[in-house]
PDB file of C-alpha atoms and ligand atoms in Angstrom:
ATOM      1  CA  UNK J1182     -32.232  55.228  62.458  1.00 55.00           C
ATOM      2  CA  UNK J1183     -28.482  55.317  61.812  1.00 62.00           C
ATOM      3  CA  UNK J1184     -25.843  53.414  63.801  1.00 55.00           C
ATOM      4  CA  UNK J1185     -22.827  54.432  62.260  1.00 54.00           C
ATOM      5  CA  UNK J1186     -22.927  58.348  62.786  1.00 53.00           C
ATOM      6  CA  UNK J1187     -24.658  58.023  65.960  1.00 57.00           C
ATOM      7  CA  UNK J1188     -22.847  60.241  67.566  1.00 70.00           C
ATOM      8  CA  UNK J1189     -24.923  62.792  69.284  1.00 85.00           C
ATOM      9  CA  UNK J1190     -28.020  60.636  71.723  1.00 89.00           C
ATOM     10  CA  UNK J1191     -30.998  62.952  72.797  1.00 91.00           C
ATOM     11  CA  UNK J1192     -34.112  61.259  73.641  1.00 93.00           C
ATOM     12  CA  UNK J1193     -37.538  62.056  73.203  1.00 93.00           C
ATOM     13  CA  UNK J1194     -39.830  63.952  75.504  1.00 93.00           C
ATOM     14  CA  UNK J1195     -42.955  61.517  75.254  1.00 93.00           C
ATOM     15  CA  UNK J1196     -41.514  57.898  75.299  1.00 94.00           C
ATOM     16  CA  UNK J1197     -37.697  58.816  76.590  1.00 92.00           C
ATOM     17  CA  UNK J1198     -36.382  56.641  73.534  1.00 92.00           C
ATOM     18  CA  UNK J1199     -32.569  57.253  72.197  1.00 89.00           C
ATOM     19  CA  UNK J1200     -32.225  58.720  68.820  1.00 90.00           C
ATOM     20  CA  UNK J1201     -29.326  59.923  66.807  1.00 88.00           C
ATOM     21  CA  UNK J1202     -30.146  63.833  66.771  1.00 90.00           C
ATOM     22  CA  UNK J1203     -29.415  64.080  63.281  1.00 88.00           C
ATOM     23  CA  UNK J1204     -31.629  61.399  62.124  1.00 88.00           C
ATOM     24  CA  UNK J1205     -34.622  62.280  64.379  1.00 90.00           C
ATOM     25  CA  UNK J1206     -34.776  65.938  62.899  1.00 91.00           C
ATOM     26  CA  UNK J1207     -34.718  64.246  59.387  1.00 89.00           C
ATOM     27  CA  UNK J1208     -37.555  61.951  60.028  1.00 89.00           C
ATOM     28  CA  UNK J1209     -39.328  65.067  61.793  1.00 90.00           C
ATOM     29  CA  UNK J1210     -38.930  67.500  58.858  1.00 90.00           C
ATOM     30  CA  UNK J1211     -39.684  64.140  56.296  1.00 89.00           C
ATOM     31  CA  UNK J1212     -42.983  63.398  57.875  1.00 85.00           C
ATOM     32  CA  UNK J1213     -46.188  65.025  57.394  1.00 87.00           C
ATOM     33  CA  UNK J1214     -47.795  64.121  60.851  1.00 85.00           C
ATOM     34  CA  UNK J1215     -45.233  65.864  62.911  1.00 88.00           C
ATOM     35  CA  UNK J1216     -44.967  62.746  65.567  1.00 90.00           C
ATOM     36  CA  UNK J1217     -42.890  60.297  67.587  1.00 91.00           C
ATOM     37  CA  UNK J1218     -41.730  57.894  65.471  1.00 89.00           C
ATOM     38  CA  UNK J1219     -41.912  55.391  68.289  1.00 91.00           C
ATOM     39  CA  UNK J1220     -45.170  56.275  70.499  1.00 93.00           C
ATOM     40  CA  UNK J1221     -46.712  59.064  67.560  1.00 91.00           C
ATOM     41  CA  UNK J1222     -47.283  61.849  70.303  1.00 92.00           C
ATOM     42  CA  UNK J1223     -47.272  65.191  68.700  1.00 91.00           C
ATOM     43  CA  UNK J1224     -43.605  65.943  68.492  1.00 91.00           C
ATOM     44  CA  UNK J1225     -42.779  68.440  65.745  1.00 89.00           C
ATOM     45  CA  UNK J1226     -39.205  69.626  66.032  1.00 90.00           C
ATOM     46  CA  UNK J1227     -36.076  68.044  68.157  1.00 90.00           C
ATOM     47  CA  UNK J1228     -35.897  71.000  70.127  1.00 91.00           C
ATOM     48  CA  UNK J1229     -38.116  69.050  72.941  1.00 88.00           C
ATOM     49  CA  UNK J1230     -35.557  66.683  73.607  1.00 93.00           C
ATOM     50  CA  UNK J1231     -32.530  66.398  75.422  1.00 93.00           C
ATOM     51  CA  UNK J1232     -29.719  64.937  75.817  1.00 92.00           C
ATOM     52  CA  UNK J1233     -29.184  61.068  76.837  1.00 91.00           C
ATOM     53  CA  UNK J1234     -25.828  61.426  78.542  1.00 91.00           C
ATOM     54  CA  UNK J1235     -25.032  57.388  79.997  1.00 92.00           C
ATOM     55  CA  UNK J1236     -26.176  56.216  76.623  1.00 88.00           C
ATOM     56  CA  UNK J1237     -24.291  59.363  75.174  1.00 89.00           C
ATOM     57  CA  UNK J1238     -21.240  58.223  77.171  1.00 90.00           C
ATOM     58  CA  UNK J1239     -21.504  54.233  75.852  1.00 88.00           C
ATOM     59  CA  UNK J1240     -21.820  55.214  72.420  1.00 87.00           C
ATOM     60  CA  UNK J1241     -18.413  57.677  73.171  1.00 88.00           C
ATOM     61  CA  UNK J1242     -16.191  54.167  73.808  1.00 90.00           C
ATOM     62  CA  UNK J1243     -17.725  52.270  70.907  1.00 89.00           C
ATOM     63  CA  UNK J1244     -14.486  51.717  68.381  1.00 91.00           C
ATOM     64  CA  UNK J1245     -13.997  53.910  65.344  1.00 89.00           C
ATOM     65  CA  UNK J1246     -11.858  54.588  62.703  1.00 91.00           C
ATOM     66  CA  UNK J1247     -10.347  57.268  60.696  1.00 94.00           C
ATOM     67  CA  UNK J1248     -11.661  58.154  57.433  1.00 93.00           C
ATOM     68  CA  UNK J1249      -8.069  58.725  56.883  1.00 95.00           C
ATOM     69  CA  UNK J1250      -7.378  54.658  56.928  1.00 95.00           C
ATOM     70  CA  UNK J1251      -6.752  54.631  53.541  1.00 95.00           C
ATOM     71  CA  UNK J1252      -3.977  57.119  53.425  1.00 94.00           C
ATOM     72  CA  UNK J1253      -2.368  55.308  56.286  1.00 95.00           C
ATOM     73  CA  UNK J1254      -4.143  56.182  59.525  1.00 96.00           C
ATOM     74  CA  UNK J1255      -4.104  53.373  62.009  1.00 94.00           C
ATOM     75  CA  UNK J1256      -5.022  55.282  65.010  1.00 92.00           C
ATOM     76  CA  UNK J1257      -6.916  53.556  67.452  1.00 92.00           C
ATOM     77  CA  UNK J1258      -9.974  55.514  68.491  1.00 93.00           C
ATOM     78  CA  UNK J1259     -13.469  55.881  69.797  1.00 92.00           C
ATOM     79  CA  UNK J1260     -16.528  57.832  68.282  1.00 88.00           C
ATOM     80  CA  UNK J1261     -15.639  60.314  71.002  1.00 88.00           C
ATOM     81  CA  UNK J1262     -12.563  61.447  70.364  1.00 91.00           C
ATOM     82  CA  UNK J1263     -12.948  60.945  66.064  1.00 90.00           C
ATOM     83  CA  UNK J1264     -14.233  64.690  65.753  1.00 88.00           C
ATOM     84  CA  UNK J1265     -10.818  66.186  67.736  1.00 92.00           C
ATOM     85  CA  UNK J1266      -8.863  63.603  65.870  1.00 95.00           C
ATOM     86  CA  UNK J1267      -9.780  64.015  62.470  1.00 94.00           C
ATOM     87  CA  UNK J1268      -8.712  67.918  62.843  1.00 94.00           C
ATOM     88  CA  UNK J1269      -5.211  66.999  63.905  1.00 95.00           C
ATOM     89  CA  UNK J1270      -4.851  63.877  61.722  1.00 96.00           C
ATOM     90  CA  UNK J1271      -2.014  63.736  59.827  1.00 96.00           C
ATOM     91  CA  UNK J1272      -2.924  61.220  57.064  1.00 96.00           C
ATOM     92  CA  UNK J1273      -4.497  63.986  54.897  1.00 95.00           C
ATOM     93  CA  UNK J1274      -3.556  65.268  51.813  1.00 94.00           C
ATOM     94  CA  UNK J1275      -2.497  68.883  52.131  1.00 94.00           C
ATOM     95  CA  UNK J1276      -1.025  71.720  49.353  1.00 94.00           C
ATOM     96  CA  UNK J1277       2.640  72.327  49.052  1.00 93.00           C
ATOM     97  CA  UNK J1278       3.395  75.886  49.872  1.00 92.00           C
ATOM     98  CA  UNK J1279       5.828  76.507  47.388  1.00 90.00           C
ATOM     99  CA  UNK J1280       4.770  74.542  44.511  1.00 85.00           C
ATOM    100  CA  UNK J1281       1.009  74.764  44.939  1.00 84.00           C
ATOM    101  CA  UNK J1282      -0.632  73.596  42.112  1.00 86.00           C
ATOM    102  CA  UNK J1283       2.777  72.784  39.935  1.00 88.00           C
ATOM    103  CA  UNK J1284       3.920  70.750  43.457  1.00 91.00           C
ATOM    104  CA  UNK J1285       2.577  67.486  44.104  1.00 90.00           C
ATOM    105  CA  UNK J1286      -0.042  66.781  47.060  1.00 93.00           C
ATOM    106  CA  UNK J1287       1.957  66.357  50.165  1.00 94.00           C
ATOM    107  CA  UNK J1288       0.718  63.590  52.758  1.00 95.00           C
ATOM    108  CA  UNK J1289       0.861  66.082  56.290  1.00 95.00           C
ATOM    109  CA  UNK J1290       2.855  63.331  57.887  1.00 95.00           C
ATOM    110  CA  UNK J1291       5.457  63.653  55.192  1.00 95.00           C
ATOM    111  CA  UNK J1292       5.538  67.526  54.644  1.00 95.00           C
ATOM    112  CA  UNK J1293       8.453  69.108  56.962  1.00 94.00           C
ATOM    113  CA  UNK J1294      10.762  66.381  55.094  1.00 94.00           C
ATOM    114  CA  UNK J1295       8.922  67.479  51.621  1.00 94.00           C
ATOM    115  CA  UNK J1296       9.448  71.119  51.955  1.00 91.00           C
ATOM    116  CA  UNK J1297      12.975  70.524  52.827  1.00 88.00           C
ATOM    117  CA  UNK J1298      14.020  68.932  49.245  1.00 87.00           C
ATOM    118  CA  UNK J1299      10.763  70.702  47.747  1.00 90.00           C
ATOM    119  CA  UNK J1300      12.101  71.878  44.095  1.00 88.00           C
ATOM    120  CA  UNK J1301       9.975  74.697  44.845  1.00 90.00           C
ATOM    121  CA  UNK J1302      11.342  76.016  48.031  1.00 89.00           C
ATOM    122  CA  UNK J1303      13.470  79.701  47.120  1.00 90.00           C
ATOM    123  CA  UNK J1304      16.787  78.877  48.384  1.00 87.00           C
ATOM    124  CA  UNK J1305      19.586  82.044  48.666  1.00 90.00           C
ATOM    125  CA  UNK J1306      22.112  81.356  46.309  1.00 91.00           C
ATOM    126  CA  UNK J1307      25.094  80.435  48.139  1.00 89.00           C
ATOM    127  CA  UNK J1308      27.493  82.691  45.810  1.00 91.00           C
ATOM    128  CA  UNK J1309      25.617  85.775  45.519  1.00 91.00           C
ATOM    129  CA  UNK J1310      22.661  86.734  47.166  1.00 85.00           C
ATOM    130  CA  UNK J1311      19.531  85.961  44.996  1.00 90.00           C
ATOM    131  CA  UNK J1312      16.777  83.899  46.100  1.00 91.00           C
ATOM    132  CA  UNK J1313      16.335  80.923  43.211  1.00 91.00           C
ATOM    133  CA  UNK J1314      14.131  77.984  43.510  1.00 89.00           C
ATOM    134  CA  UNK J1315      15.903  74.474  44.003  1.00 81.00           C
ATOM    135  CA  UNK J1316      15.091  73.141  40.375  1.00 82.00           C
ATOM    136  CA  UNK J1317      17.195  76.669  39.290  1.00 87.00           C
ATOM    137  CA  UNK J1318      19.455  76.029  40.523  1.00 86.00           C
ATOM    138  CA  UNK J1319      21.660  74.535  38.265  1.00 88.00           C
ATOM    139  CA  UNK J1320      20.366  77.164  35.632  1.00 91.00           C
ATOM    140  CA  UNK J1321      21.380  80.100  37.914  1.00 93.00           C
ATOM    141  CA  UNK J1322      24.703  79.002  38.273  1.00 91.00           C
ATOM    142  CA  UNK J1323      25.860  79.348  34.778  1.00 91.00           C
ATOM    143  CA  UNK J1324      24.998  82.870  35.317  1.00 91.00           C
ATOM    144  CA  UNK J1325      25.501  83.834  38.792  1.00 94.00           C
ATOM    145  CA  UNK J1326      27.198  86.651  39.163  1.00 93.00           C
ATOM    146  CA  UNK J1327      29.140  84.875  42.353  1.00 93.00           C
ATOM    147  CA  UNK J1328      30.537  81.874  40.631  1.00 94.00           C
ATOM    148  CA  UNK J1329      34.138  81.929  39.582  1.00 95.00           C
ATOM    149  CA  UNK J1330      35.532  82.103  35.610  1.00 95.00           C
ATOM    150  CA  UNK J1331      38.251  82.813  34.262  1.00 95.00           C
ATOM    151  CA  UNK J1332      39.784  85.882  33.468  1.00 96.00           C
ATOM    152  CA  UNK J1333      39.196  86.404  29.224  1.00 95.00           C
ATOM    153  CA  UNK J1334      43.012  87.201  29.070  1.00 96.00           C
ATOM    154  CA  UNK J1335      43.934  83.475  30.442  1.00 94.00           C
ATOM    155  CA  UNK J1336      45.671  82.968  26.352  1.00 94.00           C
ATOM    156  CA  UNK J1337      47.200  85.659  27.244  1.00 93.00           C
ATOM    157  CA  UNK J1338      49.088  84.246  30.406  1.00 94.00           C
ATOM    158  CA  UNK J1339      46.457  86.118  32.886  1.00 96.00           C
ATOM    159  CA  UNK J1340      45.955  82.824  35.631  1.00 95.00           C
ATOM    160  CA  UNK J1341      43.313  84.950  37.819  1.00 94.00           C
ATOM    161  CA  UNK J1342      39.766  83.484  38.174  1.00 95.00           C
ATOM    162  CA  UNK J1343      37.435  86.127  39.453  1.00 95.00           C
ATOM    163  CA  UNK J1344      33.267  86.381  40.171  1.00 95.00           C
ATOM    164  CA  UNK J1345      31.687  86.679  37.410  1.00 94.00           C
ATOM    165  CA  UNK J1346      29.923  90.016  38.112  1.00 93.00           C
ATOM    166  CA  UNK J1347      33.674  91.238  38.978  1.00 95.00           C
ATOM    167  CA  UNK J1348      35.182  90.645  35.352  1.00 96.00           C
ATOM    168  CA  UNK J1349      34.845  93.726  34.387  1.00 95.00           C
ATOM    169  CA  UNK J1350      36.755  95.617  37.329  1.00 96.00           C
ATOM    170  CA  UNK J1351      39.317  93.141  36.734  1.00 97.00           C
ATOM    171  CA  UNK J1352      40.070  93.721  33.230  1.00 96.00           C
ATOM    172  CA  UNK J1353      40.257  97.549  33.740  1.00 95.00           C
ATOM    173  CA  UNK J1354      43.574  96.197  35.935  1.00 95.00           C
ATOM    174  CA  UNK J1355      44.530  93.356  34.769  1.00 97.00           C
ATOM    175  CA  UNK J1356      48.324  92.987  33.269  1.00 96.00           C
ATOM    176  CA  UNK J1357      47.252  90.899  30.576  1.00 96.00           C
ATOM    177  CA  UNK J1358      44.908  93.273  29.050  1.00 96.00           C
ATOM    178  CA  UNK J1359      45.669  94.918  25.761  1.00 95.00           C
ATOM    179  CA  UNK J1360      45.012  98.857  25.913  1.00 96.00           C
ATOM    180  CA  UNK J1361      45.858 101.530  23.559  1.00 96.00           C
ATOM    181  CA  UNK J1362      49.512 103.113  23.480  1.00 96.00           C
ATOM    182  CA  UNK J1363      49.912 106.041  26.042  1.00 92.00           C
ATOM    183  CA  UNK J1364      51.135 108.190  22.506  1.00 94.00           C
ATOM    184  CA  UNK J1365      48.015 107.234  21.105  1.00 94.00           C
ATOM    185  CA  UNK J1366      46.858 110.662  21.030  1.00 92.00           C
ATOM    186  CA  UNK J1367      49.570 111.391  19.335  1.00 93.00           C
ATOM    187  CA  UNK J1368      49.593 108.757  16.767  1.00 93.00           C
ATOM    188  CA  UNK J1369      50.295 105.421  18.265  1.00 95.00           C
ATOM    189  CA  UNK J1370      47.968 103.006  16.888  1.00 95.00           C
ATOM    190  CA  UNK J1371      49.592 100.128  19.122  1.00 94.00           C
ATOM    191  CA  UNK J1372      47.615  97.955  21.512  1.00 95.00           C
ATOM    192  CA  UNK J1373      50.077  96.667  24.107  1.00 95.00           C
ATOM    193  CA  UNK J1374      49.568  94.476  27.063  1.00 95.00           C
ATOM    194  CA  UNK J1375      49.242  96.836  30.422  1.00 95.00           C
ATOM    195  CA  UNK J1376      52.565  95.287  32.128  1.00 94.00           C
ATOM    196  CA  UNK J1377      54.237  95.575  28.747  1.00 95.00           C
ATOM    197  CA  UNK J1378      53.294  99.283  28.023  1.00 95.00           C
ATOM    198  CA  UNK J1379      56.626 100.555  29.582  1.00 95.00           C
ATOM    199  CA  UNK J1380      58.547  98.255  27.901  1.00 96.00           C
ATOM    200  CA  UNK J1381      56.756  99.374  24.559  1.00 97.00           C
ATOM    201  CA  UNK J1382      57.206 102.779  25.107  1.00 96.00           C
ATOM    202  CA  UNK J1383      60.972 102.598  25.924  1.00 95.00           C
ATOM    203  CA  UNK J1384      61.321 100.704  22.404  1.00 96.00           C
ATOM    204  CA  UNK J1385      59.339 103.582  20.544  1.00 96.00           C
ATOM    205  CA  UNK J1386      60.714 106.298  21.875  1.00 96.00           C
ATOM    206  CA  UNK J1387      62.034 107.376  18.572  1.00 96.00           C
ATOM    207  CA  UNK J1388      58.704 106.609  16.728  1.00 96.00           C
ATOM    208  CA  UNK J1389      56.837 108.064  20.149  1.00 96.00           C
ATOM    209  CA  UNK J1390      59.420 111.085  19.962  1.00 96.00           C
ATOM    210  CA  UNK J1391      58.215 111.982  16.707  1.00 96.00           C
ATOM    211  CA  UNK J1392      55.043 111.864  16.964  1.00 96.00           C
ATOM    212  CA  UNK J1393      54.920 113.762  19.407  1.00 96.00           C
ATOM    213  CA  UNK J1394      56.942 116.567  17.139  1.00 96.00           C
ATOM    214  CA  UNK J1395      54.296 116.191  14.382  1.00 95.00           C
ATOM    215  CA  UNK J1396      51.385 116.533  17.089  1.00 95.00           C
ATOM    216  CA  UNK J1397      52.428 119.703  18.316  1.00 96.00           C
ATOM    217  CA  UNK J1398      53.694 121.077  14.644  1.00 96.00           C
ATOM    218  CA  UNK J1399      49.991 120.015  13.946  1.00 95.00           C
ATOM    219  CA  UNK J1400      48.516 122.293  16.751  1.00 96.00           C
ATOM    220  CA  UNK J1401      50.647 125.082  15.898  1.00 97.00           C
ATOM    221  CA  UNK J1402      49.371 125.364  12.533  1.00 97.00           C
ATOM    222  CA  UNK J1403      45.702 124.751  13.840  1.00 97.00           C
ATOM    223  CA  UNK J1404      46.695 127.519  16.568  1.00 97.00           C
ATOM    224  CA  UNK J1405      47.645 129.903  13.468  1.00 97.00           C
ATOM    225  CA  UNK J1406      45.122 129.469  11.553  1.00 97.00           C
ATOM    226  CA  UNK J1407      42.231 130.160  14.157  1.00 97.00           C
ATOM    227  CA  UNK J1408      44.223 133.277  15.600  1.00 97.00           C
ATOM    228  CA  UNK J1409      44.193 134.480  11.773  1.00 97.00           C
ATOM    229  CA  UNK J1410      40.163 133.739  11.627  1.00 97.00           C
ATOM    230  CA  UNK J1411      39.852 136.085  14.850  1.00 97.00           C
ATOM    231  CA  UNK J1412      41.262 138.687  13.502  1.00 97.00           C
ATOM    232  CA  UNK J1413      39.419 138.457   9.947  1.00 97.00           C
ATOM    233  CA  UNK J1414      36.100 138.411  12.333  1.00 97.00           C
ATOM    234  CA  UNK J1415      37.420 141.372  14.134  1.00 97.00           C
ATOM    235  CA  UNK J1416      37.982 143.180  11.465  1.00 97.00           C
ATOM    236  CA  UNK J1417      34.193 142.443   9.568  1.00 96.00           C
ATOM    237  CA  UNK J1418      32.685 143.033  13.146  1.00 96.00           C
ATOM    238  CA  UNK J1419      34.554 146.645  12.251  1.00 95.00           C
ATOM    239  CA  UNK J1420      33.499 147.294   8.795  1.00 95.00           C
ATOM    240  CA  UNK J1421      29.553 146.180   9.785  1.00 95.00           C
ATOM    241  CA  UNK J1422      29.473 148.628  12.759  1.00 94.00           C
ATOM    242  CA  UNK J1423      30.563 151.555  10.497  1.00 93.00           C
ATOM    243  CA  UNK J1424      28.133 150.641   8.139  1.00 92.00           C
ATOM    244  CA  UNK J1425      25.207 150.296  10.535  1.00 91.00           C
ATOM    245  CA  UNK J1426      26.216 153.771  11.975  1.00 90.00           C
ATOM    246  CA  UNK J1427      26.202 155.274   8.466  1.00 89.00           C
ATOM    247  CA  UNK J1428      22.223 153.276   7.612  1.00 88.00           C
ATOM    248  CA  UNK J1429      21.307 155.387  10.715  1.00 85.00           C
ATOM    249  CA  UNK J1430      21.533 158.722   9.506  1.00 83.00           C
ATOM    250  CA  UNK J1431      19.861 157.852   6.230  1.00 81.00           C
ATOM    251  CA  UNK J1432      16.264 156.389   8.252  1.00 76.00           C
ATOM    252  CA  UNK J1433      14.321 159.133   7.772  1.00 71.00           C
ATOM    253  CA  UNK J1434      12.551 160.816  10.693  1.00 66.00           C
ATOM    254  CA  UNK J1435       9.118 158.065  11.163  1.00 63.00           C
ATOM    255  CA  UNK J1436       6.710 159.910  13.381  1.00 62.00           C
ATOM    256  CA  UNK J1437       6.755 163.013  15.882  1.00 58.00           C
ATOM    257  CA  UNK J1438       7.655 163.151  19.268  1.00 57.00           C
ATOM    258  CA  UNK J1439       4.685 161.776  21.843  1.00 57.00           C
ATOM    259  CA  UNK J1440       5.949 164.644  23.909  1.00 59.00           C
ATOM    260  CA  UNK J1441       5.757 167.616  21.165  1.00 52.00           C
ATOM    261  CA  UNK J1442       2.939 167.458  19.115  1.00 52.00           C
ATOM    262  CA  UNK J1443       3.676 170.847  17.759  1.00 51.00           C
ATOM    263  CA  UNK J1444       3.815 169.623  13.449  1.00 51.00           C
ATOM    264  CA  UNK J1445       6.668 172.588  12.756  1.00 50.00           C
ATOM    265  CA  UNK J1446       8.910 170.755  15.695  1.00 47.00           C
ATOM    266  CA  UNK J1447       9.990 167.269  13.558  1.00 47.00           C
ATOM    267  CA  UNK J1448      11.478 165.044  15.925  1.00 49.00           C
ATOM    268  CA  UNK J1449      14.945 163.151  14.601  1.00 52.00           C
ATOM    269  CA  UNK J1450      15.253 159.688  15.528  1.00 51.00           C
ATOM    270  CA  UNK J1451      18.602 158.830  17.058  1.00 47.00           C
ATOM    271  CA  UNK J1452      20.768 156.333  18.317  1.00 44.00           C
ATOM    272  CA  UNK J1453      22.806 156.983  21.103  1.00 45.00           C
ATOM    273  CA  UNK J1454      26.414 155.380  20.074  1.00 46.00           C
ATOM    274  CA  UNK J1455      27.490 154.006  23.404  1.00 44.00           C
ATOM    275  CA  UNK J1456      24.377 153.044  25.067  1.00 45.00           C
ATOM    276  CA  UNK J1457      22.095 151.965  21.759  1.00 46.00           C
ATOM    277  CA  UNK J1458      19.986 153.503  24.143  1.00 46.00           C
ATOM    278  CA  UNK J1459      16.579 155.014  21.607  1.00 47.00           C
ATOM    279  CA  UNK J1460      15.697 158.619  22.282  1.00 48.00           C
ATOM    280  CA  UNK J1461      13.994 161.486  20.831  1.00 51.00           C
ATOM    281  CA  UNK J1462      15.307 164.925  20.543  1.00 49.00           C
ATOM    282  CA  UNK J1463      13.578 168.206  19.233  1.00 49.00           C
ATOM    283  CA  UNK J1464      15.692 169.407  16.810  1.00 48.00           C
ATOM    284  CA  UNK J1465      14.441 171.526  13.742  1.00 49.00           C
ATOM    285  CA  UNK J1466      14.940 169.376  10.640  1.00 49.00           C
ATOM    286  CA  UNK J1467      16.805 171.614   8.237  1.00 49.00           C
ATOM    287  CA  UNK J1468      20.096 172.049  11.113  1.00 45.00           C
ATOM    288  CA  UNK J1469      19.655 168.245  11.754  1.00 43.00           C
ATOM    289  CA  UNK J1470      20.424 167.362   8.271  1.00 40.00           C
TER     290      UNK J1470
HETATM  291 ZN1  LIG U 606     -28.198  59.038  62.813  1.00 54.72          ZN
HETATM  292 ZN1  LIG U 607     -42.523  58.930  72.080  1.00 54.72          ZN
HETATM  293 ZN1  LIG U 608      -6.430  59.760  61.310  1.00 54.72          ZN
HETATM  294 ZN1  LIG U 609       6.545  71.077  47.005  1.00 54.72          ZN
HETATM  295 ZN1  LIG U 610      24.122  83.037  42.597  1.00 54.72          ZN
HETATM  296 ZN1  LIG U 611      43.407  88.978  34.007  1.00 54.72          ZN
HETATM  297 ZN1  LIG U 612      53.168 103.448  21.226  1.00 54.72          ZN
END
């Protein structure tokens, strides 16, 4: 019989002797003659016996220790309390939430203060809202859209340093930006800086001026030449309806009329001019022509 893991006492029915429950039922299912192992009555499970509680009590304030020792546990305790201590223990090795298996085993003890500086943990991104993981941190920054640079036009004298993400709205305003000549339409080919574009316009006017002369000399012409194409397409749209009216008359008559089946009555096909509308008339063929 055990010492160690005597932890439950029941006693025996026949002889009222202590045993460990666990190790009785092993030497009861072990032996073939189904007896007492002290006085050999018949005894063939442990559900005849009860429980020894004085002994059960002495064995509850023998010393024990944590199987956690090793790890750190120095708790004093007693073989009755080991059970309810070894659930709240915190010498044990647990998981780290964030990490899991790519995170390190975390002593319980230690793992508030681990998940704190865990390089696991998602952290928000103090510049812009995403969530990025402490050992990213770093890495996000050199693209967060919330960290300041430098506006692209800083050679250019522009001293503004904007968000990242906001770069582009900033350009579309900034001074120092080089757009295309308000008379580009026109001809300009210049790229001026924004604040400049008055000043470049004023110096052009001449050139501008011109330009602008050419442009609308330019449209004229175009102007011209498409009013002269409408009136060529009016004028073929003129000769093609004559000569569809004059195919008409030729088509000779193709069938008689549903209505008169009367074979002396030939019906003429015709066209009604305004409408296109299809009809049949009885006419007699010779007056129809
Ligand atoms: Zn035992
Ligand atoms: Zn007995
Ligand atoms: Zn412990
Ligand atoms: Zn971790
Ligand atoms: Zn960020
Ligand atoms: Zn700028
Ligand atoms: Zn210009």
């Amino acid at each position: 019989m055990c010492f160690d893991a005597f932890n439950k006492v029941i006693e025996t029915p026949c002889c009222h002797r202590c045993y460990c429950e666990k190790c009785l039922d092993q030497w009861i299912s072990k032996s073939t003659s189904k007896t007492c192992p002290e006085c050999r009555a018949p005894l063939d499970s442990i559900s005849g016996c009860v429980p020894n509680i004085p002994f059960q009590r002495l064995i509850n304030e023998l010393p024990a220790q944590c199987p956690n020792k090793p790890l750190g546990c120095n708790d004093k305790l007693t073989r009755g309390i080991l059970e309810d201590h070894k659930k709240i223990c915190l010498y044990v090795l647990v998981d780290c939430e964030y990490g899991g298996n790519r995170c390190q085993k975390v002593l319980k003890k230690n793992y508030k203060e681990h998940a704190e500086g865990c390089p696991f943990r998602p952290v928000p991104c103090e510049l812009c809202s995403a969530s990025i993981t402490k050992d990213k941190l770093e890495e996000h920054l050199g693209s967060c859209v919330g960290v300041k640079v430098g506006c692209p036009n800083k050679e250019a004298g522009c001293m503004e340093s904007v968000p990242r993400g906001k770069v582009v709205d900033h350009v579309l305003v900034c001074d120092f930006e080089r757009v295309g000549c308000c008379y580009e339409k026109e001809g300009c080919a210049e790229k001026v800086q924004r604040a400049k574009m008055e000043e470049h316009i004023v110096k052009f006017a001449l050139e501008h001026h011109k330009m602008s002369r050419e442009k609308i000399k330019k449209m004229e012409k175009e102007l011209s030449d498409m009013s002269q194409t409408v009136d060529r397409l009016v004028h073929e749209r003129t000769v093609l309806k004559s000569t569809l009216e004059q195919l008409t008359v030729l088509i000779p008559p193709l069938k008689y009329s549903p209505q008169y089946e009367m074979p002396l009555l030939l019906p003429t096909f015709f066209i009604e001019k305004s409408t296109k509308k299809v009809a049949y008339i009885n006419t007699d063929t010779n007056t129809a022509g």
